[in-house]
Short mmCIF file of C-alpha atoms and ligand atoms in Angstrom, two decimals:
data_model
loop_
_atom_site.label_atom_id
_atom_site.label_comp_id
_atom_site.label_asym_id
_atom_site.label_seq_id
_atom_site.Cartn_x
_atom_site.Cartn_y
_atom_site.Cartn_z
CA MET A 1 -3.91 -14.25 -90.34
CA PRO A 2 -1.50 -12.79 -87.75
CA ARG A 3 -1.03 -14.58 -84.45
CA ILE A 4 -3.79 -14.60 -81.82
CA LYS A 5 -3.21 -12.21 -78.93
CA ILE A 6 -5.15 -11.93 -75.68
CA ALA A 7 -5.32 -8.51 -74.04
CA PRO A 8 -6.91 -8.48 -70.57
CA SER A 9 -8.40 -5.04 -69.88
CA ILE A 10 -7.52 -3.69 -66.45
CA LEU A 11 -10.65 -1.53 -66.51
CA SER A 12 -12.35 -4.50 -64.86
CA ALA A 13 -9.51 -5.19 -62.41
CA ASP A 14 -9.10 -3.87 -58.87
CA LEU A 15 -6.94 -0.85 -59.63
CA SER A 16 -5.97 -0.36 -55.99
CA LYS A 17 -3.78 -3.45 -56.43
CA VAL A 18 -3.21 -3.36 -60.16
CA ASN A 19 0.23 -5.01 -60.15
CA GLN A 20 -1.09 -7.93 -58.16
CA GLU A 21 -4.04 -8.20 -60.57
CA ILE A 22 -1.71 -8.19 -63.56
CA ARG A 23 0.39 -10.96 -61.99
CA ASP A 24 -2.70 -13.18 -62.22
CA VAL A 25 -2.79 -12.87 -66.01
CA GLU A 26 0.86 -12.26 -66.89
CA LYS A 27 1.66 -15.80 -67.90
CA TYR A 28 -1.04 -15.97 -70.56
CA ALA A 29 -1.55 -12.37 -71.65
CA ASP A 30 0.07 -11.06 -74.83
CA LEU A 31 -0.86 -7.46 -74.05
CA ILE A 32 -2.30 -5.58 -71.09
CA HIS A 33 -5.09 -3.32 -72.35
CA VAL A 34 -5.23 0.06 -70.59
CA ASP A 35 -8.34 2.19 -71.18
CA ILE A 36 -7.87 5.93 -70.90
CA MET A 37 -11.10 7.96 -70.80
CA ASP A 38 -11.25 11.73 -70.63
CA GLY A 39 -14.84 12.52 -69.62
CA ILE A 40 -15.26 14.34 -72.95
CA PHE A 41 -14.98 11.82 -75.79
CA VAL A 42 -16.68 9.37 -73.43
CA PRO A 43 -18.54 10.38 -70.25
CA PRO A 44 -16.43 8.47 -67.68
CA THR A 45 -12.85 9.17 -66.68
CA THR A 46 -10.29 6.54 -65.82
CA VAL A 47 -6.59 6.48 -65.00
CA ASP A 48 -3.91 8.83 -66.34
CA SER A 49 -0.30 8.51 -67.46
CA ASP A 50 0.99 8.79 -63.87
CA PHE A 51 -1.01 5.68 -63.04
CA VAL A 52 0.34 3.89 -66.13
CA LYS A 53 3.87 4.65 -64.87
CA THR A 54 3.16 2.62 -61.72
CA ILE A 55 2.30 -0.52 -63.71
CA LYS A 56 5.10 -3.02 -63.42
CA THR A 57 4.99 -5.84 -65.93
CA LYS A 58 6.95 -7.32 -68.78
CA VAL A 59 3.75 -7.69 -70.80
CA PRO A 60 3.45 -4.88 -73.40
CA LEU A 61 0.95 -2.16 -72.52
CA ASP A 62 -1.76 -1.60 -75.14
CA VAL A 63 -3.04 1.92 -74.45
CA HIS A 64 -6.54 2.72 -75.77
CA LEU A 65 -7.04 6.49 -75.77
CA MET A 66 -10.73 7.36 -75.59
CA VAL A 67 -9.67 10.96 -75.56
CA HIS A 68 -10.78 14.03 -77.53
CA GLU A 69 -8.01 15.49 -79.73
CA PRO A 70 -4.97 14.20 -77.79
CA SER A 71 -2.02 16.61 -78.13
CA ASP A 72 1.58 15.59 -78.80
CA SER A 73 2.58 16.30 -75.21
CA TYR A 74 -0.36 14.32 -73.86
CA ILE A 75 0.54 11.32 -76.05
CA LYS A 76 4.20 11.68 -75.11
CA ARG A 77 3.36 11.16 -71.43
CA PHE A 78 1.99 7.70 -72.22
CA ILE A 79 5.05 6.86 -74.29
CA GLU A 80 7.25 7.89 -71.36
CA ALA A 81 5.03 5.85 -69.05
CA GLY A 82 5.96 2.75 -71.05
CA ALA A 83 3.21 2.24 -73.63
CA TYR A 84 3.99 -0.43 -76.22
CA SER A 85 1.18 0.73 -78.48
CA ILE A 86 -1.17 3.69 -78.51
CA THR A 87 -4.55 3.58 -80.22
CA ILE A 88 -6.51 6.73 -80.92
CA HIS A 89 -10.13 7.13 -82.03
CA GLU A 90 -11.03 8.28 -85.53
CA GLU A 91 -14.06 10.14 -84.14
CA ALA A 92 -11.98 11.96 -81.52
CA CYS A 93 -9.49 13.61 -83.86
CA LYS A 94 -9.98 16.24 -86.56
CA ASN A 95 -7.09 14.82 -88.56
CA PRO A 96 -6.10 11.42 -87.11
CA ALA A 97 -3.00 11.30 -89.34
CA LYS A 98 -1.47 13.97 -87.09
CA GLN A 99 -1.65 11.78 -83.98
CA ILE A 100 -0.77 8.60 -85.90
CA ASN A 101 2.36 10.19 -87.34
CA PHE A 102 3.40 11.55 -83.97
CA ILE A 103 3.07 8.11 -82.36
CA LYS A 104 5.01 6.50 -85.22
CA LYS A 105 7.76 9.09 -84.95
CA ASN A 106 8.25 7.92 -81.39
CA LYS A 107 8.83 4.38 -82.63
CA ILE A 108 6.02 2.62 -80.83
CA LYS A 109 3.09 0.76 -82.37
CA THR A 110 0.09 2.73 -83.41
CA GLY A 111 -3.56 1.88 -83.80
CA ILE A 112 -6.78 3.53 -84.91
CA SER A 113 -10.15 2.68 -83.44
CA ILE A 114 -13.71 3.05 -84.65
CA LYS A 115 -16.92 3.10 -82.62
CA PRO A 116 -19.81 0.78 -83.58
CA ASN A 117 -21.51 3.37 -85.80
CA THR A 118 -18.40 4.54 -87.62
CA GLN A 119 -17.98 3.13 -91.10
CA LEU A 120 -14.79 1.46 -92.25
CA ASP A 121 -14.50 3.98 -95.09
CA LYS A 122 -13.51 6.62 -92.54
CA ILE A 123 -10.22 4.85 -91.77
CA LYS A 124 -9.32 3.21 -95.08
CA LYS A 125 -6.77 5.90 -95.78
CA TYR A 126 -4.86 5.04 -92.59
CA LEU A 127 -4.66 1.29 -93.05
CA ASP A 128 -1.20 1.41 -94.59
CA ILE A 129 0.29 3.50 -91.80
CA VAL A 130 -1.08 1.84 -88.66
CA ASP A 131 -0.03 -1.41 -86.97
CA MET A 132 -3.48 -2.20 -85.69
CA VAL A 133 -7.17 -1.39 -86.06
CA LEU A 134 -9.34 -1.59 -82.95
CA VAL A 135 -12.93 -2.33 -83.91
CA MET A 136 -15.18 -1.48 -80.96
CA THR A 137 -17.84 -4.13 -80.43
CA VAL A 138 -19.65 -1.99 -77.80
CA GLU A 139 -20.01 1.76 -77.35
CA PRO A 140 -16.75 2.90 -75.74
CA GLY A 141 -16.90 4.04 -72.13
CA TRP A 142 -17.96 1.09 -70.01
CA ALA A 143 -17.02 -2.48 -69.27
CA GLY A 144 -19.58 -5.24 -69.03
CA GLN A 145 -21.69 -4.39 -72.10
CA LYS A 146 -23.11 -6.84 -74.60
CA PHE A 147 -21.08 -7.73 -77.69
CA MET A 148 -22.65 -6.30 -80.87
CA GLN A 149 -22.62 -8.97 -83.51
CA SER A 150 -23.82 -6.41 -86.07
CA ILE A 151 -20.23 -5.07 -86.18
CA MET A 152 -18.84 -8.28 -87.66
CA PRO A 153 -19.15 -7.31 -91.35
CA LYS A 154 -16.64 -4.51 -90.65
CA VAL A 155 -14.16 -7.02 -89.25
CA MET A 156 -14.67 -9.29 -92.23
CA GLU A 157 -14.17 -6.49 -94.74
CA LEU A 158 -11.09 -5.27 -92.92
CA ARG A 159 -9.53 -8.73 -92.88
CA LYS A 160 -10.14 -9.04 -96.63
CA LEU A 161 -8.44 -5.73 -97.22
CA LYS A 162 -5.51 -6.39 -94.87
CA PRO A 163 -4.59 -10.04 -94.39
CA LYS A 164 -1.60 -9.24 -92.17
CA LEU A 165 -2.90 -6.39 -90.03
CA ASP A 166 -3.63 -6.82 -86.31
CA ILE A 167 -7.39 -6.51 -85.93
CA GLU A 168 -8.42 -6.02 -82.32
CA VAL A 169 -11.96 -6.37 -80.99
CA ASP A 170 -12.95 -4.73 -77.72
CA GLY A 171 -16.21 -5.01 -75.79
CA GLY A 172 -18.21 -7.98 -74.56
CA ILE A 173 -15.53 -10.49 -75.51
CA ASN A 174 -15.83 -13.94 -73.91
CA PRO A 175 -15.13 -17.45 -75.25
CA VAL A 176 -18.29 -17.42 -77.39
CA THR A 177 -18.00 -13.93 -78.86
CA ALA A 178 -14.22 -14.23 -79.31
CA ARG A 179 -14.89 -17.23 -81.55
CA ILE A 180 -17.46 -15.27 -83.56
CA ALA A 181 -15.02 -12.40 -84.09
CA TYR A 182 -12.16 -14.79 -84.84
CA ASP A 183 -14.17 -16.45 -87.58
CA GLU A 184 -14.64 -13.03 -89.18
CA GLY A 185 -10.92 -12.28 -89.03
CA ALA A 186 -10.11 -10.67 -85.67
CA ASN A 187 -6.86 -11.79 -84.03
CA VAL A 188 -6.45 -9.54 -80.96
CA PHE A 189 -9.01 -9.99 -78.20
CA VAL A 190 -9.55 -7.47 -75.42
CA ALA A 191 -11.46 -8.84 -72.44
CA GLY A 192 -12.26 -7.13 -69.17
CA THR A 193 -15.25 -8.65 -67.40
CA SER A 194 -14.78 -12.17 -68.78
CA ILE A 195 -11.24 -12.30 -67.30
CA PHE A 196 -11.04 -10.00 -64.27
CA GLY A 197 -14.63 -10.73 -63.32
CA LYS A 198 -13.61 -14.32 -62.66
CA LYS A 199 -11.79 -15.68 -59.63
CA ASP A 200 -9.44 -17.83 -61.71
CA ARG A 201 -8.13 -15.43 -64.34
CA ALA A 202 -5.70 -17.91 -65.88
CA ALA A 203 -8.54 -20.37 -66.41
CA ALA A 204 -10.63 -17.59 -67.98
CA ILE A 205 -7.90 -16.83 -70.52
CA LYS A 206 -7.39 -20.52 -71.27
CA GLU A 207 -11.12 -20.82 -71.90
CA ILE A 208 -10.97 -18.03 -74.50
CA LEU A 209 -7.91 -19.62 -76.11
CA SER A 210 -9.46 -23.04 -76.33
CA ALA A 211 -12.57 -21.55 -78.00
CA LEU A 212 -10.23 -20.28 -80.74
CA LYS A 213 -8.76 -23.68 -81.56
C1 LIG B 1 -14.73 -0.03 -73.11
C2 LIG B 1 -13.28 -0.38 -73.09
C3 LIG B 1 -13.01 -1.83 -72.99
C4 LIG B 1 -13.55 -2.51 -71.74
C5 LIG B 1 -14.07 -3.84 -72.17
O1 LIG B 1 -14.87 1.27 -73.53
O2 LIG B 1 -12.62 0.09 -74.25
O3 LIG B 1 -11.63 -2.10 -73.13
O4 LIG B 1 -12.58 -2.68 -70.76
O5 LIG B 1 -14.71 -4.44 -71.10
P1 LIG B 1 -15.56 -5.77 -71.29
O6 LIG B 1 -14.62 -6.83 -71.75
O7 LIG B 1 -16.11 -6.02 -69.93
O8 LIG B 1 -16.62 -5.46 -72.31
ZN1 LIG B 2 -10.55 -0.58 -74.58
#
């Protein structure tokens, strides 16, 4: 299995002082997860590429686009804003290969994500061209929801198919649920509430890491 990575999600951080918030997790985070919501694919809206530009950190930015049919120029803005990886949603794009190929052409990492009710079959044809699959363990759109254990068979099947692929889980991840997902084959763990909801963020990350030992 590829190496374990922890990706604190700034959706649960205080965005009015985002760089200070990121400093709290920088030492232990492998990625900073940035949720982009458009109010169409998911009801809420969040930050945009101009906001992403203001993020100052050496930790790679893992951009999760919960966005309906993102255009090349829209994606490009996040690349210019410093994204390390961009993940699109299978359900949001008519032909996800278009967006995947555009992201790849720009030489950054690319991921595809599926919502809880989307079957793995829908993305099997992309598994050889992406760097990561983001398996949503809650309905996208909100932090603080309960981890859906019923998603785990998808993670297990995916790991069987792709022993070396980064498999990211997102939604309701804490030390207990991270361990459950890890045992099924996930290796990248997004966590919002269970890290930024705590006073001691470093301790919160260490707690997740020690549950994975
Ligand atoms: C939800 C987002 C998640 C969110 C997770 O749509 O994609 O990244 O920040 O938050 P928690 O960890 O609180 O479930
Ligand atoms: Zn996310």
